[in-house]
Coordinates of C-alpha atoms in Angstrom, one line a residue:
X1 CA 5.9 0.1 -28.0
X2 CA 3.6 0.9 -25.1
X3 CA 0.3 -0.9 -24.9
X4 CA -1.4 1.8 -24.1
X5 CA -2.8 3.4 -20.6
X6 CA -3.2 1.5 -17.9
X7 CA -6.4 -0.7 -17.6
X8 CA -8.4 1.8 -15.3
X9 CA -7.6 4.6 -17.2
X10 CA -8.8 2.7 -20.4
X11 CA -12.0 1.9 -19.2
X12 CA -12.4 5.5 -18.0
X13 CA -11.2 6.6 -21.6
X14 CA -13.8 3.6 -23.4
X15 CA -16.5 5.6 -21.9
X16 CA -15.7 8.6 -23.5
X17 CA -17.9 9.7 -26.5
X18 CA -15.0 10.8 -27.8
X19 CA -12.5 8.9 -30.3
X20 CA -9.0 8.6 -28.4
X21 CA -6.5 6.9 -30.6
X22 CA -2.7 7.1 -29.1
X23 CA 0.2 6.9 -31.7
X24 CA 3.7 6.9 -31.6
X25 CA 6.3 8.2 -34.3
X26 CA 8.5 5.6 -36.1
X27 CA 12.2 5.8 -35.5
X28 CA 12.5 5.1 -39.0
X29 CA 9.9 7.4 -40.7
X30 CA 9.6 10.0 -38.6
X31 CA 6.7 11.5 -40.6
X32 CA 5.1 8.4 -40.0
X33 CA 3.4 7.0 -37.3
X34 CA 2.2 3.4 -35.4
X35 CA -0.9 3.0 -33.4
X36 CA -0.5 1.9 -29.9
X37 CA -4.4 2.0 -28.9
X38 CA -7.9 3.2 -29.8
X39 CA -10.4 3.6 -27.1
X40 CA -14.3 1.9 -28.0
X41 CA -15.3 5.4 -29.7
X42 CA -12.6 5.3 -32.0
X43 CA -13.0 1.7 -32.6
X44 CA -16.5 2.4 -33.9
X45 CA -15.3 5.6 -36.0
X46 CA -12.7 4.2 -37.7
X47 CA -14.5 0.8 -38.1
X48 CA -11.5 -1.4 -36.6
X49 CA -11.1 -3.8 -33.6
X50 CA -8.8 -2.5 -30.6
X51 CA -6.9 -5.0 -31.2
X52 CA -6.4 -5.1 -34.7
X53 CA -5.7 -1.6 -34.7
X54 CA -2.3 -1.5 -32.4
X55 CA 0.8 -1.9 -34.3
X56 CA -0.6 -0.8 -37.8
X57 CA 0.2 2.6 -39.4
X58 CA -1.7 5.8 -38.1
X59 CA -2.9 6.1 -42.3
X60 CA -4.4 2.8 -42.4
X61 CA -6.7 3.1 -39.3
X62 CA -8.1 6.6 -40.0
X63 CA -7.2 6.8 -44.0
X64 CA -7.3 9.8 -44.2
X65 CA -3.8 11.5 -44.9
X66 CA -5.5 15.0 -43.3
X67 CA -5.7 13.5 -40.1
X68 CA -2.1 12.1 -40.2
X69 CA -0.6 16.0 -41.1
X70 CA -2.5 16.8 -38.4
X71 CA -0.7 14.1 -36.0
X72 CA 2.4 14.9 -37.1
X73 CA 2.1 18.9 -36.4
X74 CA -0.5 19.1 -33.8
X75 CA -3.5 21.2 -33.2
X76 CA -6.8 21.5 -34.5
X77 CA -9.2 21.1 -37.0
X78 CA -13.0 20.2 -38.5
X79 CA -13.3 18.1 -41.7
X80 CA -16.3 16.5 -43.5
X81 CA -16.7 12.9 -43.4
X82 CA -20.1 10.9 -44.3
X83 CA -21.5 13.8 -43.4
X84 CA -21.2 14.6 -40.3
X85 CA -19.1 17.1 -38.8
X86 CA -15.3 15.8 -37.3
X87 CA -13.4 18.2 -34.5
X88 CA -9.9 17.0 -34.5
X89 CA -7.6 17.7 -31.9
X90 CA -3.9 16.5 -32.3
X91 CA -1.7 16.7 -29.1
X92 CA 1.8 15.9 -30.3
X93 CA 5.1 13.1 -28.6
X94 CA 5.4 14.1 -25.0
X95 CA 8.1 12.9 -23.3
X96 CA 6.9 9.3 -23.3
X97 CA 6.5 9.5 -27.1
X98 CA 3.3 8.9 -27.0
X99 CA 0.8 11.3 -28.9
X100 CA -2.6 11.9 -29.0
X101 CA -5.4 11.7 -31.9
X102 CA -9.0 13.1 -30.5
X103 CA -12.1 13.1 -32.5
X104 CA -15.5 14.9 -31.3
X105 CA -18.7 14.5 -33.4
X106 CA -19.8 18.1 -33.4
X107 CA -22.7 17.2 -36.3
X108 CA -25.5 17.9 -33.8
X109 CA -24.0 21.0 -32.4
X110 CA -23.4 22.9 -35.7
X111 CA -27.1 21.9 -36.4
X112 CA -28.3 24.2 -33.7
X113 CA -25.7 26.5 -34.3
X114 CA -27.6 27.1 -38.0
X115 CA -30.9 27.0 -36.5
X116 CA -30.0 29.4 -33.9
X117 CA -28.5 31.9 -36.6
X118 CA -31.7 31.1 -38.5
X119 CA -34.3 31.8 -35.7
X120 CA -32.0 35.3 -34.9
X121 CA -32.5 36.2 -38.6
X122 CA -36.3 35.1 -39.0
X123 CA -36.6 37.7 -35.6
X124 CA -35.0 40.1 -37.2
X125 CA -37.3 40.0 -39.9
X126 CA -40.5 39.7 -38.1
X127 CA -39.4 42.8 -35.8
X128 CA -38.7 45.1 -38.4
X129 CA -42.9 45.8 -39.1
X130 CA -44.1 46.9 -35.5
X131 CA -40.7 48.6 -34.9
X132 CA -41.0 50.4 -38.3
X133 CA -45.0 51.2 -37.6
X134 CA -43.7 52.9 -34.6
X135 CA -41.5 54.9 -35.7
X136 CA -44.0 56.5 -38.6
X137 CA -46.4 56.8 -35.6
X138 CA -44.0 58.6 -33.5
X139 CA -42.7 60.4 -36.4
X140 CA -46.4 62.0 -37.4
X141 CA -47.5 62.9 -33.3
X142 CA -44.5 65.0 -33.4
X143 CA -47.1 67.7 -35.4
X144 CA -49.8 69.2 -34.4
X145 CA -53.5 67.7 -35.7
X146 CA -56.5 67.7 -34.7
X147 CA -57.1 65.4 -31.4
X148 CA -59.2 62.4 -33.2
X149 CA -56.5 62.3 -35.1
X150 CA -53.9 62.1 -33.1
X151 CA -56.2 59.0 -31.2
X152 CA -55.9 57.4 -34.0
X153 CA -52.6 57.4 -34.2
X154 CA -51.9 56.1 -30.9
X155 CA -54.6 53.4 -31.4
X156 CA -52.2 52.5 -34.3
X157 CA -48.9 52.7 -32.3
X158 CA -50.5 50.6 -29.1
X159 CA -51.6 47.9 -31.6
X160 CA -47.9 47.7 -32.7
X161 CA -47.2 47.6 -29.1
X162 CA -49.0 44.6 -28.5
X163 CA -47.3 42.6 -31.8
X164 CA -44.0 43.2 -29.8
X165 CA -44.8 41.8 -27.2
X166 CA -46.6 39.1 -28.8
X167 CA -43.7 38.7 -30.7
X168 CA -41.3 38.8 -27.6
X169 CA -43.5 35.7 -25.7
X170 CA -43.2 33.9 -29.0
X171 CA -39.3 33.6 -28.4
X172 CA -40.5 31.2 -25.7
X173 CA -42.2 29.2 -27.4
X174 CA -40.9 29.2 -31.5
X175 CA -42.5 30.7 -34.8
X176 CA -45.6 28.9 -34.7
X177 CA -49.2 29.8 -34.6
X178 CA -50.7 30.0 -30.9
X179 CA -53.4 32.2 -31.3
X180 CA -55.6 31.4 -34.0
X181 CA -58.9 32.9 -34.0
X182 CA -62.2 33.3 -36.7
X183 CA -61.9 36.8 -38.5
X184 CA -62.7 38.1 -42.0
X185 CA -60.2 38.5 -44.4
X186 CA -61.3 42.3 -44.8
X187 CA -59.3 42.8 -41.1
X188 CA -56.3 41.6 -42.1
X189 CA -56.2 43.5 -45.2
X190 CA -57.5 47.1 -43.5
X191 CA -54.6 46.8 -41.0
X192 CA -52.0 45.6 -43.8
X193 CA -53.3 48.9 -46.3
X194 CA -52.6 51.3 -43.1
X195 CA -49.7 50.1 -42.3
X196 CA -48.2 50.1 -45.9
X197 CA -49.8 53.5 -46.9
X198 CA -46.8 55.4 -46.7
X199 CA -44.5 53.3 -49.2
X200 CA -47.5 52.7 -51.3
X201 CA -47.9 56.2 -51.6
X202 CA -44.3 57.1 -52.1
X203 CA -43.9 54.5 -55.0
X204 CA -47.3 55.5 -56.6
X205 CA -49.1 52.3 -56.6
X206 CA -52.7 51.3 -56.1
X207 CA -53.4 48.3 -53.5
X208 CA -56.7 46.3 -54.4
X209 CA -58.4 43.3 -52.5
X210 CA -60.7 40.9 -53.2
X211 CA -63.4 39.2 -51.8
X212 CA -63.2 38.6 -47.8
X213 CA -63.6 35.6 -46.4
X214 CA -64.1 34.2 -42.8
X215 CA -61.0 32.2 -42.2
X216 CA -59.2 30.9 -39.3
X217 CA -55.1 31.8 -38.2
X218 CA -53.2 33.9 -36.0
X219 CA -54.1 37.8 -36.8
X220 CA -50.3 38.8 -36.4
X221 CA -49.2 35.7 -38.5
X222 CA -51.3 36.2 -41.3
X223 CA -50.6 40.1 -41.2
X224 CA -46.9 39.1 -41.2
X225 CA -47.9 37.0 -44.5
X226 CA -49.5 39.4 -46.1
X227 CA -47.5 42.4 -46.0
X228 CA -44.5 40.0 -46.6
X229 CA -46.1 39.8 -50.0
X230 CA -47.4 43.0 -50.8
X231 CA -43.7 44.7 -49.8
X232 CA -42.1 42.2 -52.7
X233 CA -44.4 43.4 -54.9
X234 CA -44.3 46.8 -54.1
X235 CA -40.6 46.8 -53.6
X236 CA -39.5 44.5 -57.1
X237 CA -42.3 45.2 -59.4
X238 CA -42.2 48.1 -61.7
X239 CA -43.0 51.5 -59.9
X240 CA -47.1 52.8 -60.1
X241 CA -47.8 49.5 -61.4
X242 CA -51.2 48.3 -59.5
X243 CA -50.6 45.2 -57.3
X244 CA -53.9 43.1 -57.0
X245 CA -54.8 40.7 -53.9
X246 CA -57.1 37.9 -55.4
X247 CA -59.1 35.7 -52.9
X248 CA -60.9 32.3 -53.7
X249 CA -62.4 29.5 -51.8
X250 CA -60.7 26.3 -52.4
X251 CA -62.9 23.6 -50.5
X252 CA -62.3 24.4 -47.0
X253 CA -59.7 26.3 -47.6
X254 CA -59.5 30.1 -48.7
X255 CA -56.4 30.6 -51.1
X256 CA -54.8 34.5 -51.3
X257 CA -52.7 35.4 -54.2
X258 CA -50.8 38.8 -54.3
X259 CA -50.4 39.7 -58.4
X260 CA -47.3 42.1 -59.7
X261 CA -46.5 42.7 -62.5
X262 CA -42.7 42.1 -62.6
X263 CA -40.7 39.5 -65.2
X264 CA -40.9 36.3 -64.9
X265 CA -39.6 34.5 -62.4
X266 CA -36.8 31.3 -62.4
X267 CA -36.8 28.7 -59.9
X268 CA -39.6 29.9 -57.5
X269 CA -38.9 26.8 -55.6
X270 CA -35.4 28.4 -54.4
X271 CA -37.4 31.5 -53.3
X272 CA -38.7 29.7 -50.0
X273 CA -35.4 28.6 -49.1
X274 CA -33.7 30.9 -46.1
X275 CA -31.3 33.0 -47.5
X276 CA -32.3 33.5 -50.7
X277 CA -33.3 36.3 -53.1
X278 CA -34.6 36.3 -56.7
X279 CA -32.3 37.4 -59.8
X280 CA -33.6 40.6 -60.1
X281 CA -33.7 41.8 -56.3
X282 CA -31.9 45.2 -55.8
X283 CA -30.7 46.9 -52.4
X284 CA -30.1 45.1 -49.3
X285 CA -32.2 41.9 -47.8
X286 CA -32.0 39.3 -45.9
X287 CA -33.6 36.5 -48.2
X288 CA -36.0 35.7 -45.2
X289 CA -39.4 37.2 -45.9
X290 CA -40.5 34.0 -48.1
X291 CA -39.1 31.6 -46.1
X292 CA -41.1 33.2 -43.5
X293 CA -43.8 33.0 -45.1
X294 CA -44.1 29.7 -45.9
X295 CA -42.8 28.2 -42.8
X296 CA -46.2 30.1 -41.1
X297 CA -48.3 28.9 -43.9
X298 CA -47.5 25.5 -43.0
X299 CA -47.8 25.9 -39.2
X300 CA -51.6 26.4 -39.8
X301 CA -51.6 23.6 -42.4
X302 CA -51.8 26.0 -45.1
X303 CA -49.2 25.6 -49.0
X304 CA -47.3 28.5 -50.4
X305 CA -46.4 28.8 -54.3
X306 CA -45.1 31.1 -57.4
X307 CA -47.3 30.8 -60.5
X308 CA -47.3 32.9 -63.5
X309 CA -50.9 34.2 -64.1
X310 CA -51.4 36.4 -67.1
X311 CA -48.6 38.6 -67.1
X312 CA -48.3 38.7 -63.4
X313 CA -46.2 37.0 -60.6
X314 CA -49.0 35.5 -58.1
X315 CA -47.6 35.0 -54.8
X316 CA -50.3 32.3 -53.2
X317 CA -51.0 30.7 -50.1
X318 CA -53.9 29.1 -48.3
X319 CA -55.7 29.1 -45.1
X320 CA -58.2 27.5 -43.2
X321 CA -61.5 28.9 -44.3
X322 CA -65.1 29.2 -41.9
X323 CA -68.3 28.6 -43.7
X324 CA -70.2 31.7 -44.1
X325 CA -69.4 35.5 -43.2
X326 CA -72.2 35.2 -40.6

């Protein structure tokens, strides 16, 4: 039985983040195998001493009997253990013998991985408004109207303009708030009624608002709330059913709830997790628009809930409120 690689080469190898365990096949089992050396990484892995560990059985240093298939045949896999994330690499018996056993912790990488597939779906989400007020802007200068019309509606398409490209320097810098400003309540809620008139028309239903209030947040952000909100209500309450927004000072803070009148809901909890849509949702979505929510509400120190009210689904969240409308 070898000792293992030469001392220079297993210092070099110790200083590898890597686990390196080397193992050589019985003559007697040949689906069994004896260690012949782990480097520091996989000393610390697999909880044993260098020492302790050449001689004994491949199963009783790494106990698991995945990992000793995977010696036996070679290649690769990922497994599951205290968990974090394991990429295994077997290289079989060369023509020394001697195979290999190489264990990556990839935990940190599939982390990012998730976040990066969650950041490309909360963009995803956050383009579709501008890119869909666009298009019904384009879509109504291709008639003729008179020219104050037609103004308007390229005041309306440059404004979407400018959320794009607010929304494109925000890839620099992540999903949260950077431009908070004081404005009324009443701003937000004009541009979210224009913007939604056509569905609200098409379903039939009536959009109300409440009292305005001088608050603080990022105009785009808090739009991107609100017709978050108002499109679930619109889209899974009944059809030509009013939906209400309610506004009410909480201390120093203004609290909006958008009221449907759809069943009862189960778990509202789950609703703000990424991913994931209520029982009764219909048609294709991405599960995002509450998680959105919520993870804006809490960049400007704001909560976001599901209550029952009446016989309505109120969709809350709260804001930093300014004293006075001046």
């Amino acid at each position: 039985m070898t000792a293992g690689p030469a001392p220079r080469l297993g210092a070099w190898m110790d200083a590898l983040p890597q686990a390196v365990l080397l193992f050589r096949p019985t003559d007697t089992a040949p689906r069994t195998a004896t260690v012949t050396w782990v480097n520091a990484a996989a000393a610390r892995l697999w909880g044993v001493a260098p020492e302790r560990a050449a001689g004994r059985p491949l199963l009783e240093v790494v106990r698991r009997h995945t990992l000793e298939a995977l010696a036996e045949r070679g290649g690769e896999l990922e497994l599951e253990a205290s968990g974090r994330t394991l990429r295994c690499t077997a290289v079989r018996p060369g023509e020394d013998g001697e195979g290999a056993l190489i264990v990556e912790d990839v935990t940190e990488l599939r982390r990012r991985e998730a976040e990066l597939r969650e950041a490309t779906a909360v963009l995803s989400h956050e383009f579709r408004t501008p890119v869909a007020g666009l298009k019904g802007v384009l879509e109504a200068l291709e008639y003729d109207m008179p020219p104050e019309l037609a103004r308007n509606f390229v005041r309306q398409g440059l404004q979407e303009v400018e959320r794009l490209a607010r929304l494109v320097e925000d890839l620099a810098v992540g999903f949260r708030p950077t431009r908070a400003r004081t404005l009324p309540l009443a701003d937000a809620f004009a541009r979210a009624e224009r913007l939604l008139a056509p569905e609200l028309s098409a379903r039939g239903a009536r959009l109300t608002f409440g009292e305005s209030h001088l608050v603080r947040a990022d105009p785009d952000k808090l739009l991107q709330v609100l017709l978050n909100l108002i499109e679930n209500a619109l889209r899974y309450g009944p059809p030509e059913n009013p939906i209400e927004v309610q506004t009410a000072r909480r201390d120093s803070w203004v609290e909006v709830a958008v009221l449907d009148h759809g069943p009862p809901l189960e778990d509202t909890e789950a609703l703000f997790r990424a991913h994931t849509r209520g029982r009764h949702a219909t048609g294709q979505g991405s599960g995002m628009g509450l998680y959105i929510v919520r993870s804006i509400v809490h960049g400007w120190g704001g909560q976001a809930w599901v209550e029952r009210r009446g016989g309505h689904n109120a969709f809350c969240f709260t804001l930093p409120g300014v004293a006075g409308l001046g």
